[in-house]
Coordinates of C-alpha atoms in Angstrom, one line a residue:
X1030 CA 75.7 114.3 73.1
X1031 CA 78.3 111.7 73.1
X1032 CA 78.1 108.5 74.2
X1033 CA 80.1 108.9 77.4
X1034 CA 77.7 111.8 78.3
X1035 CA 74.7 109.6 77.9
X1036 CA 76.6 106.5 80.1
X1037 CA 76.6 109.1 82.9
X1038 CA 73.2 110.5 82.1
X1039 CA 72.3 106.7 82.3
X1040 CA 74.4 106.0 85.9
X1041 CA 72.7 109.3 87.4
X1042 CA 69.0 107.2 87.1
X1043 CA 70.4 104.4 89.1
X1044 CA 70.9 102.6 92.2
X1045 CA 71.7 99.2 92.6
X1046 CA 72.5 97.1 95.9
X1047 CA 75.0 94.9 96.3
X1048 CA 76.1 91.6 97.7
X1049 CA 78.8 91.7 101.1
X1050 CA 79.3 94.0 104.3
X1051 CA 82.0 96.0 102.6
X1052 CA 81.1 97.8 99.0
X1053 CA 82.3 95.7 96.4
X1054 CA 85.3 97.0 94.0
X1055 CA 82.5 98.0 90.4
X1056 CA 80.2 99.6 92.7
X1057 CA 83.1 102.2 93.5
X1058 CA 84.3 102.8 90.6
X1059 CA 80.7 102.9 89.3
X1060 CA 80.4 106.3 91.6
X1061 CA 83.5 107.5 89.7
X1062 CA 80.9 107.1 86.5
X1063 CA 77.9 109.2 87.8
X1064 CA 76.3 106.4 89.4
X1065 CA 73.4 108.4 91.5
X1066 CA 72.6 106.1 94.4
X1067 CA 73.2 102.8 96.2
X1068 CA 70.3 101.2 98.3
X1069 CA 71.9 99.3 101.3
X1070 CA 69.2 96.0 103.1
X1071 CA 69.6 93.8 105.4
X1072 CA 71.9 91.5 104.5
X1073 CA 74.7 94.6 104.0
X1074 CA 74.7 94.5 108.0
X1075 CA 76.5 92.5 110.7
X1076 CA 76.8 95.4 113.2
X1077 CA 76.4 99.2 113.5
X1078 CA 79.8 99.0 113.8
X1079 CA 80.9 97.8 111.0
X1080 CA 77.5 99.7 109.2
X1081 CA 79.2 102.9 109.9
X1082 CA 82.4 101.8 108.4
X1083 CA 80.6 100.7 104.9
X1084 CA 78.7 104.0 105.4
X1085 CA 81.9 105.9 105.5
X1086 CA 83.7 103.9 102.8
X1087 CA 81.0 104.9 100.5
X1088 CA 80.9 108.7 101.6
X1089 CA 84.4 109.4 100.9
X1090 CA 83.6 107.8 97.3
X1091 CA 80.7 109.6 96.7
X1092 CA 80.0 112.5 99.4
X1093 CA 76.9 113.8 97.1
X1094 CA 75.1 110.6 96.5
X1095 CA 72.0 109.4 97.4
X1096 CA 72.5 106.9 100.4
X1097 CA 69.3 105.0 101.2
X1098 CA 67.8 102.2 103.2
X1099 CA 64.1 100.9 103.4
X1100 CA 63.8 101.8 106.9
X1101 CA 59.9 101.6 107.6
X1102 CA 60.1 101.3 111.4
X1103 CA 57.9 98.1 112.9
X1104 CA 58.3 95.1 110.6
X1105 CA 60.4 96.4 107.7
X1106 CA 63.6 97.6 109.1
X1107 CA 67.3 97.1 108.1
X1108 CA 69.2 99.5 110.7
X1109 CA 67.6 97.2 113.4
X1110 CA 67.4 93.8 110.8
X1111 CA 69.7 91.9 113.7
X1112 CA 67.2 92.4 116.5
X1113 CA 64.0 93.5 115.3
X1114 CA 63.0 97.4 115.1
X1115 CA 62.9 99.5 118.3
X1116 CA 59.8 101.1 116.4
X1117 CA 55.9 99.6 116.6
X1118 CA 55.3 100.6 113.0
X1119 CA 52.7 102.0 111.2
X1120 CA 49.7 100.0 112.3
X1121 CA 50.1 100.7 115.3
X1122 CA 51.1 104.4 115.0
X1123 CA 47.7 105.1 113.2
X1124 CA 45.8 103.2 116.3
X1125 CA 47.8 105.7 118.7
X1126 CA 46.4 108.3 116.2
X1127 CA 48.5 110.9 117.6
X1128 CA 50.5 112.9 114.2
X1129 CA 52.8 114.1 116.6
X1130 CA 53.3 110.7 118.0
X1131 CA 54.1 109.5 114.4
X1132 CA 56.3 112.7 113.2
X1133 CA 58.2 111.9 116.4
X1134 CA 59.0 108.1 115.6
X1135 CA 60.0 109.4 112.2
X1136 CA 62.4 112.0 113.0
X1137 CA 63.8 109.7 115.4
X1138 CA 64.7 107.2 112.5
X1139 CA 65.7 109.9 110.4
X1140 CA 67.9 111.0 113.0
X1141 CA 69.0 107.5 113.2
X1142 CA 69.7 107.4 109.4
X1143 CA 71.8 110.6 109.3
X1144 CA 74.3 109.5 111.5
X1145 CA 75.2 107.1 109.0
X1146 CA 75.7 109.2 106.1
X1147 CA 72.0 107.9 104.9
X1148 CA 69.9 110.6 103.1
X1149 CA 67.1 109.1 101.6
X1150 CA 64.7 106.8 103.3
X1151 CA 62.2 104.5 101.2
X1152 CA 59.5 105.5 103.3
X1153 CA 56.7 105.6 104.4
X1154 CA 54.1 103.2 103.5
X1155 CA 51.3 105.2 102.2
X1156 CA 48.9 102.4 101.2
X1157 CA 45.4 102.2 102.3
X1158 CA 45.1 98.0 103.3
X1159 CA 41.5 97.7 102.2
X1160 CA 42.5 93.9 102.3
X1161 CA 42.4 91.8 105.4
X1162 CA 44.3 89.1 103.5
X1163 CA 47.3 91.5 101.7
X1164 CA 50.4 89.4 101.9
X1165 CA 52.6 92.2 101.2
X1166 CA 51.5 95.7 103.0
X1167 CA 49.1 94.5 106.1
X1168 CA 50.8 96.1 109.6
X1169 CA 53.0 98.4 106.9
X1170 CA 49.9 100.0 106.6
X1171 CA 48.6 103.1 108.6
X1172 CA 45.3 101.7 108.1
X1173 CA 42.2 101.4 106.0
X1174 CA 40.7 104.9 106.0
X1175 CA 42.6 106.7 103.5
X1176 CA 42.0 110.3 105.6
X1177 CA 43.6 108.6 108.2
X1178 CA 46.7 107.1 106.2
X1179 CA 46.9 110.1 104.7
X1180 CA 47.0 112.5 108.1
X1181 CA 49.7 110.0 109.4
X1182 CA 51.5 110.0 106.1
X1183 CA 51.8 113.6 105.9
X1184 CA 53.4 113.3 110.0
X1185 CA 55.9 110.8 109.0
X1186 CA 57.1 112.4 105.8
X1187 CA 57.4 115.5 107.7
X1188 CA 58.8 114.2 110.7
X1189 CA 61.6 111.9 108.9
X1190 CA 62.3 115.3 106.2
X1191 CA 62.9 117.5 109.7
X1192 CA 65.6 115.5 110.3
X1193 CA 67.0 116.1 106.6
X1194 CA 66.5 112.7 105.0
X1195 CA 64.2 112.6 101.7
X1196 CA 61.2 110.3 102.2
X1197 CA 59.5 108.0 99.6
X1198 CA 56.1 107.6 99.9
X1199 CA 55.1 103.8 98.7
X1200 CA 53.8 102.1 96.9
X1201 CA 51.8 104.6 93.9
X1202 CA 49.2 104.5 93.2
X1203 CA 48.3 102.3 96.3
X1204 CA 49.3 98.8 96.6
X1205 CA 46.6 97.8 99.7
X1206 CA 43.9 96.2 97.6
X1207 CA 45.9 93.5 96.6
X1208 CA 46.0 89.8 97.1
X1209 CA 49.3 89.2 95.5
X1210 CA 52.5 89.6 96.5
X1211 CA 54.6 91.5 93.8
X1212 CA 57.9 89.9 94.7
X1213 CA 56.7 86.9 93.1
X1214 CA 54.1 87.6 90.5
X1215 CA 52.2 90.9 88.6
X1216 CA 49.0 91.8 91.2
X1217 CA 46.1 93.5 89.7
X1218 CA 43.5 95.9 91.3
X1219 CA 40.3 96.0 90.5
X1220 CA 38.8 98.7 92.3
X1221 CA 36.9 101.2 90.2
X1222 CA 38.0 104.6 89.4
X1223 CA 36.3 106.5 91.7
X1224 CA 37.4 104.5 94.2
X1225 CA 41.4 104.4 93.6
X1226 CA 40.5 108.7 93.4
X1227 CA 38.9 108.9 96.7
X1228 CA 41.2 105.4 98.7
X1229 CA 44.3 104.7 97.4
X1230 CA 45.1 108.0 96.0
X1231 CA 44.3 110.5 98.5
X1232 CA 47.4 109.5 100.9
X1233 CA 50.1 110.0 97.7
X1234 CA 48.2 113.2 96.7
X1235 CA 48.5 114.2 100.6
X1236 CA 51.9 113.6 100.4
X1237 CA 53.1 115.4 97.6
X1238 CA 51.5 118.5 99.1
X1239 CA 53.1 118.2 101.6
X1240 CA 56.8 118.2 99.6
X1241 CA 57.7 114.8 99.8
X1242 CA 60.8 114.6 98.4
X1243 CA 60.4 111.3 96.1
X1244 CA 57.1 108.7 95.8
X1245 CA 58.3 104.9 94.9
X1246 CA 56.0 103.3 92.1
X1247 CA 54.4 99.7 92.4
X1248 CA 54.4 96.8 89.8
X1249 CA 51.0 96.4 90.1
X1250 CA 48.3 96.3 87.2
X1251 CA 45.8 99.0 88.8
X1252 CA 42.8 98.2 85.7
X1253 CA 40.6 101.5 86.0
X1254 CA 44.2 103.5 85.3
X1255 CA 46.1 101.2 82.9
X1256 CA 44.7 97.9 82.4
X1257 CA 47.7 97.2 79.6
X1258 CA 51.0 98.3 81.7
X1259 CA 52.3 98.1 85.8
X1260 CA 52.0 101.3 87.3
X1261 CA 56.0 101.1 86.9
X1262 CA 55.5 101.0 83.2
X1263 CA 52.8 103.5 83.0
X1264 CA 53.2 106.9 81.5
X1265 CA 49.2 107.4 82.0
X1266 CA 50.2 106.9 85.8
X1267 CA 53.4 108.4 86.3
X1268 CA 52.7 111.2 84.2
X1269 CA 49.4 111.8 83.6
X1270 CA 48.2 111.0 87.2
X1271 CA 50.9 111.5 89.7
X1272 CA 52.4 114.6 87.7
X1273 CA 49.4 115.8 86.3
X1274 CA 46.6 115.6 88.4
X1275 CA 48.7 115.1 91.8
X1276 CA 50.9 118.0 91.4
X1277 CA 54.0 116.0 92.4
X1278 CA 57.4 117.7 91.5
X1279 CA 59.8 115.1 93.4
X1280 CA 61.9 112.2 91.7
X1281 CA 59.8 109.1 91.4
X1282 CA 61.7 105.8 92.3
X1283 CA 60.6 102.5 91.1
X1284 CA 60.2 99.8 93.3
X1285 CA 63.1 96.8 92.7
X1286 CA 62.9 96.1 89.5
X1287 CA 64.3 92.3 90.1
X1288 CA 60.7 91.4 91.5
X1289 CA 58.9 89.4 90.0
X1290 CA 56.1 92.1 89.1
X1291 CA 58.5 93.9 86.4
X1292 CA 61.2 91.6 85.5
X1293 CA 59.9 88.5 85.4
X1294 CA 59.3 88.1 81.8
X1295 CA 61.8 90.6 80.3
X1296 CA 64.2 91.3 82.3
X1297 CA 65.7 93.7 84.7
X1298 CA 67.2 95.8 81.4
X1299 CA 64.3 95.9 79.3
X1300 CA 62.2 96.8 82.4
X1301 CA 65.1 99.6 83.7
X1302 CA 63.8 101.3 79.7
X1303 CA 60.4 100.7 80.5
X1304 CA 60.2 102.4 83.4
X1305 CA 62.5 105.0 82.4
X1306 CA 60.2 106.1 79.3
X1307 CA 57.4 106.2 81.6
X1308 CA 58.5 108.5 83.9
X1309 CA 60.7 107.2 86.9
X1310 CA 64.0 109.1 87.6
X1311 CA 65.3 106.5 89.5
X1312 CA 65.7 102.7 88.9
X1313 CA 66.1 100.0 92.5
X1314 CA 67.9 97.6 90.6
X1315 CA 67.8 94.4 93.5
X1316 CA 69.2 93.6 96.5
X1317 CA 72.0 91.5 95.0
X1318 CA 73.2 93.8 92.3
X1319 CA 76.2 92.1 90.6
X1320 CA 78.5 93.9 88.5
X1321 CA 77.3 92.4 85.6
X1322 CA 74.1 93.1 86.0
X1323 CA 74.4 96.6 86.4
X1324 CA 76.6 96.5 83.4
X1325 CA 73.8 95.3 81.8
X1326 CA 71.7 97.6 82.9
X1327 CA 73.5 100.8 82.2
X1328 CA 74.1 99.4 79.0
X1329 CA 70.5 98.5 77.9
X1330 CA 69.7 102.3 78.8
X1331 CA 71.9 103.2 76.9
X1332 CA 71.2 101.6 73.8
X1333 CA 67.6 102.5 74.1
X1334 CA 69.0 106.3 73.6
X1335 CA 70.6 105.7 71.1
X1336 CA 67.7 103.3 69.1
X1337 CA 65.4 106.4 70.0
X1338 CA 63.4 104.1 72.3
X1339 CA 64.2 106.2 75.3
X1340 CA 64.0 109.8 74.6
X1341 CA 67.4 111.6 75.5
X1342 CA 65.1 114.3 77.0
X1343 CA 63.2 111.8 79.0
X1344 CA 66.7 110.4 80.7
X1345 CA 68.2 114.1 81.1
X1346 CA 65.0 115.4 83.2
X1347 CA 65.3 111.6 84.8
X1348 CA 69.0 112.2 86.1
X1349 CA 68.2 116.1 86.6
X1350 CA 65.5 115.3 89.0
X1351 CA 67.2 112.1 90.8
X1352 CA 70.4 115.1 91.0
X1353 CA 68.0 117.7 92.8
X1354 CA 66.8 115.2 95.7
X1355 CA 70.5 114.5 96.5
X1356 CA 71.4 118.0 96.1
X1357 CA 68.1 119.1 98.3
X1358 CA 69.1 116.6 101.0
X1359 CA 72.9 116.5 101.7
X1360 CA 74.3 114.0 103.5
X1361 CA 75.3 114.4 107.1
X1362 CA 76.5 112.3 109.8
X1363 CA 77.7 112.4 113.7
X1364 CA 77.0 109.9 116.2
X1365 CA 74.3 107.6 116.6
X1366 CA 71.4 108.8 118.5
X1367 CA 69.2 107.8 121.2
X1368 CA 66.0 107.8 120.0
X1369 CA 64.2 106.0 122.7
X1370 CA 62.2 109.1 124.0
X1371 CA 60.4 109.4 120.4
X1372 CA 59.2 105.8 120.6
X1373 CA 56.2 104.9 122.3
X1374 CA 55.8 103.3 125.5
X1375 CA 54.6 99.8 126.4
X1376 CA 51.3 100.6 127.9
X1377 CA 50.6 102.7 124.7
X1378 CA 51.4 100.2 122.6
X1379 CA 49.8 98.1 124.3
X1380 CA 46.4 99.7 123.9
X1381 CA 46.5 99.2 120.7
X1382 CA 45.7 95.9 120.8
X1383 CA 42.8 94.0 120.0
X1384 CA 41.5 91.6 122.9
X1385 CA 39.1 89.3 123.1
X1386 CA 36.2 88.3 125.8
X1387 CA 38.1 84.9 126.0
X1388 CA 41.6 86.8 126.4
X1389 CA 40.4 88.7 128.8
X1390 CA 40.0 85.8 131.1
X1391 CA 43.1 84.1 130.6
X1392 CA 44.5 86.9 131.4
X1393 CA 42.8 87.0 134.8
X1394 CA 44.1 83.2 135.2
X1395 CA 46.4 84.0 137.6
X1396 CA 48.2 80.3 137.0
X1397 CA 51.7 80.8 135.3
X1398 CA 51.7 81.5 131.2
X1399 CA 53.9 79.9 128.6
X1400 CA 54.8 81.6 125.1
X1401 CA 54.9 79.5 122.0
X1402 CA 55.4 80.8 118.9
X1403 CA 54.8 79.4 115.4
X1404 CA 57.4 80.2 112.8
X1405 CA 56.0 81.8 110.3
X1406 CA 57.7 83.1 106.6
X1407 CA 57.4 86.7 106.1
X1408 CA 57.1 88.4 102.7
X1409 CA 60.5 89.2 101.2
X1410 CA 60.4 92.9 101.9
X1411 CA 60.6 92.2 105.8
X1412 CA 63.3 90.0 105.0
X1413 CA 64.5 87.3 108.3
X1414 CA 64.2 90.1 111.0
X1415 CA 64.1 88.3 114.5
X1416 CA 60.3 89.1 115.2
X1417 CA 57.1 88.5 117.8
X1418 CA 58.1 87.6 121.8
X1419 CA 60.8 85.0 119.8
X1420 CA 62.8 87.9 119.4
X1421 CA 62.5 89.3 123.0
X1422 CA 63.6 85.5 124.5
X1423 CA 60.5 84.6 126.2
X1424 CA 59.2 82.2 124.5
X1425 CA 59.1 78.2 125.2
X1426 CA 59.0 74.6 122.8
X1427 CA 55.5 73.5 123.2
X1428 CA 57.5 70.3 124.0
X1429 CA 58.6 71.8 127.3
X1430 CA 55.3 72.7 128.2
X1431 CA 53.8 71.5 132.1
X1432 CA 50.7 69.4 132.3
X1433 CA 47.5 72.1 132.3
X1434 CA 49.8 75.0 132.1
X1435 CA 47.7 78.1 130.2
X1436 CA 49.5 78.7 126.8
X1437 CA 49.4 81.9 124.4
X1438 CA 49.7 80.4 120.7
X1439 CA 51.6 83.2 118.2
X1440 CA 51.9 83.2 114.8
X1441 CA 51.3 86.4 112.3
X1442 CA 49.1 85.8 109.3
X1443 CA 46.7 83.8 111.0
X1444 CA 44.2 82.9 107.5
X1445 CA 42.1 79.7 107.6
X1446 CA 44.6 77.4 106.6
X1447 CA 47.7 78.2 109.2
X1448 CA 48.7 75.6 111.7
X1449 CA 47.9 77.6 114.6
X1450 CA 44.2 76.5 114.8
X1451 CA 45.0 72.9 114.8
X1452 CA 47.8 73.4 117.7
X1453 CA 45.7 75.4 119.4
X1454 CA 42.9 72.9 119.1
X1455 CA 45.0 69.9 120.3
X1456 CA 46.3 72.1 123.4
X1457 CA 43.0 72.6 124.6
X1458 CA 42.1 69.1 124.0
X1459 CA 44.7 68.4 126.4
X1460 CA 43.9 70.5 129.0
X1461 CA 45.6 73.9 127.8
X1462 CA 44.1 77.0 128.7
X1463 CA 44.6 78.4 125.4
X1464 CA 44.7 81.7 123.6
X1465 CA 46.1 83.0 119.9
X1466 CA 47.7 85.6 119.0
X1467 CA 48.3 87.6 115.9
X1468 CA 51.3 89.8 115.2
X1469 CA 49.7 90.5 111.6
X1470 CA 47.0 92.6 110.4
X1471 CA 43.8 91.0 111.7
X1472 CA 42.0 88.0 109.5
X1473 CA 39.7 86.8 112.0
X1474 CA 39.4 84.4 114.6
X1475 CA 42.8 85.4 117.1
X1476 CA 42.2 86.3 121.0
X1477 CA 44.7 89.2 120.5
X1478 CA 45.8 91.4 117.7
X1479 CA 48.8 93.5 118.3
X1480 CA 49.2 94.9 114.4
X1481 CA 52.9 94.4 114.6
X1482 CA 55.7 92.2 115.4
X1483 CA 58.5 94.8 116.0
X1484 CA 61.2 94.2 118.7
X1485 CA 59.0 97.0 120.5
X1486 CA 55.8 95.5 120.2
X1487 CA 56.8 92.0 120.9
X1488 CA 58.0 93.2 124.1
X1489 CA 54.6 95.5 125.3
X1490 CA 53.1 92.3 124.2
X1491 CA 55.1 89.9 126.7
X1492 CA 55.0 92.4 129.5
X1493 CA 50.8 92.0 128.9
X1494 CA 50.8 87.8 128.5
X1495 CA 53.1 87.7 131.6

């Protein structure tokens, strides 16, 4: 095979992102190469509007490439990254516990996503949080019972595939027993074998029987599988486990391979030819792609071909499989739907929530309420989305706060060592009647719970303090 044939064999096994609101001149002519796919966050987006447009701009480039979008619902979003997800999210979709509650919130994003032009989805989380304190996965979660994670994984992958967009089932083979984040360093899991068999894998083995088009893998060191690679790195758990003893037949994606967790000590590169060798078909490159870096990139692949560290066969059935999910889901698009009727309504979310004795009576305080809410830095795959009743307008400075006036304290991620305890503390000291809340998954010690901080949430949440 030449060497041109192998650069395009190389392109078809990636997808990069890229830096602006319009797509940048290399990424364009990189579709005119083979590239396979182009993952659009966040930051890509200043308005549907103009979404659209860079939707379309890339379609007429590329009409057969893979599109996609980490679309979650609830806290990870990036159609809704401006105002905060019209979705509750998973936590709160396992609490309804209604799979045809869940399939419906995922169709609707689907639906969402195919007006755009978007056909693949990286979604949804499938991990089992078996961790109170996770710092990545918490309220991404479905829950902590894998049957249950794995019932309401199956209705979202089927629900989000009905409206013809692929879904990616994250993060294999179960990233909810960590206590790491893997944007910023390699986690490990500990759990014993027969655990990971009968927790973390069951949702991913669910999954893939139920035809989910691709399953994203983790950089996370899972000990009783591989105690040497990342699951990214991993032929024992790419191959062996996820093709072998899972069944799946889909194209595995990796997880960004900027993160800290793969790329941190060799490189994006060196880790694309890892990851390639063990088994993924296709490579997230990063959210700030440059064109030098996916230069490098292709380029590294490519040599590893040609060294004989990356089997030619291995890339072909790579590109041939990343080729099949594109070819399996087409693109479409229309206009943008209204997909209010498949979201859930305030007093169901609501009932989700946790409440406490002592939240129970300030809410029977009939004297007036005040919102404050602590600021608190999310984890960098929920990104700066507007979040909690800051992001519905209803909260106050606790400067502005009246003499005795009763005072709802919220914050998300609520451990021991958070600043909410002291403030709430000091409020109560001064005659506040006082409350917490947490917009997290639960660590102990808040008034109310409400397992998500979605724009849809945050507003059953204010209708219930007010």
């Amino acid at each position: 095979m030449s060497p041109v044939d192998v650069r395009r064999l190389a392109a078809g096994t990636l997808m990069p992102g890229f830096v602006g609101t319009t797509a940048p001149d290399w990424l364009l002519d990189a579709f005119d190469d083979g590239l396979a796919a182009v993952c659009l966050f966040g930051t890509n987006l200043v308005s549907w509007d103009q979404l659209a447009a860079l939707c379309t701009q890339l379609r007429r480039r590329s009409p057969h490439a893979l599109l996609s979008v980490d679309e979650e619902g609830g806290d990870v979003t990036r159609l809704h990254y401006l105002a905060g997800s019209n979705q509750p999210g998973n936590a709160v979709l396992g609490r309804i516990d209604d799979v045809h509650v869940t399939a419906a919130a995922a169709s609707a994003i689907g639906m969402e996503l195919a007006a755009f032009g978007i056909n693949l989805n990286l979604a949804p989380d499938a991990d089992v949080n078996s961790a109170d304190e996770n710092p990545v996965i918490g309220v991404r979660s479905f829950g902590a019972d894998p049957v249950h994670a794995a019932r309401h994984t199956v209705a979202w992958v089927e629900g989000l595939q009905l409206a013809g967009v692929a879904a990616c089932a994250k993060h294999f083979p179960g990233h909810g027993d960590t206590h790491d984040d893997s944007h910023l360093a390699l986690p490990r899991v500990k759990a014993p074998l027969q655990t990971l068999l009968e927790r973390e894998l069951l949702p991913f083995k669910a999954a893939a029987m139920a035809g989910v088009g691709s399953i994203m893998t983790s950089h996370i060191v899972v000990e009783a599988l591989d105690p040497a690679n990342p699951a990214t790195f991993s032929p024992i758990v790419l191959q062996d486990i996820l093709r072998g003893q899972l069944g799946f037949k889909g194209a595995v994606i990796t997880d960004a391979l900027d993160m800290v967790g793969a790329s941190g000590v060799i490189g994006i590169p060196a880790a694309a030819v890892r990851a390639l060798a063990a088994g993924a078909d296709l490579l997230c490159i990063g959210s700030e792609t440059t064109a030098r870096q996916y230069q490098d990139v292709l380029e590294g692949v490519v040599a590893a071909v040609a060294e004989g560290t990356l089997p030619l066969a291995r890339l072909q059935d790579a590109a041939a499989r990343t080729a099949k999910l594109a070819g399996d889901f087409p693109a479409h698009s229309g206009a943008a739907v209204n997909s209010s009727a498949a979201i859930p309504a305030a007093a169901e979310i609501r009932s989700t929530f946790d409440l406490s004795a002592t939240a129970d009576t300030w809410l029977a305080d009939p004297s007036p309420a005040a919102v404050v809410q602590l600021e608190t830095q999310a984890n960098f795959a929920v990104g700066t989305v507007p979040w909690g009743p800051a992001a519905t307008g209803g909260t106050v400075p606790q400067e502005s706060l009246n003499p005795g006036q009763k005072v709802a304290l919220v914050g998300r991620g609520l451990d021991a060592d958070h600043p909410v305890w002291a403030l709430a503390q000091a409020l109560r000291s001064a005659g506040h009647n006082t409350i917490t809340v947490e917009c997290g998954w639960p660590r102990g010690g808040a008034d109310i719970v409400s397992y998500g901080a979605s724009l849809a949430v945050s507003t059953a949440l204010m209708e219930l303090l007010l």
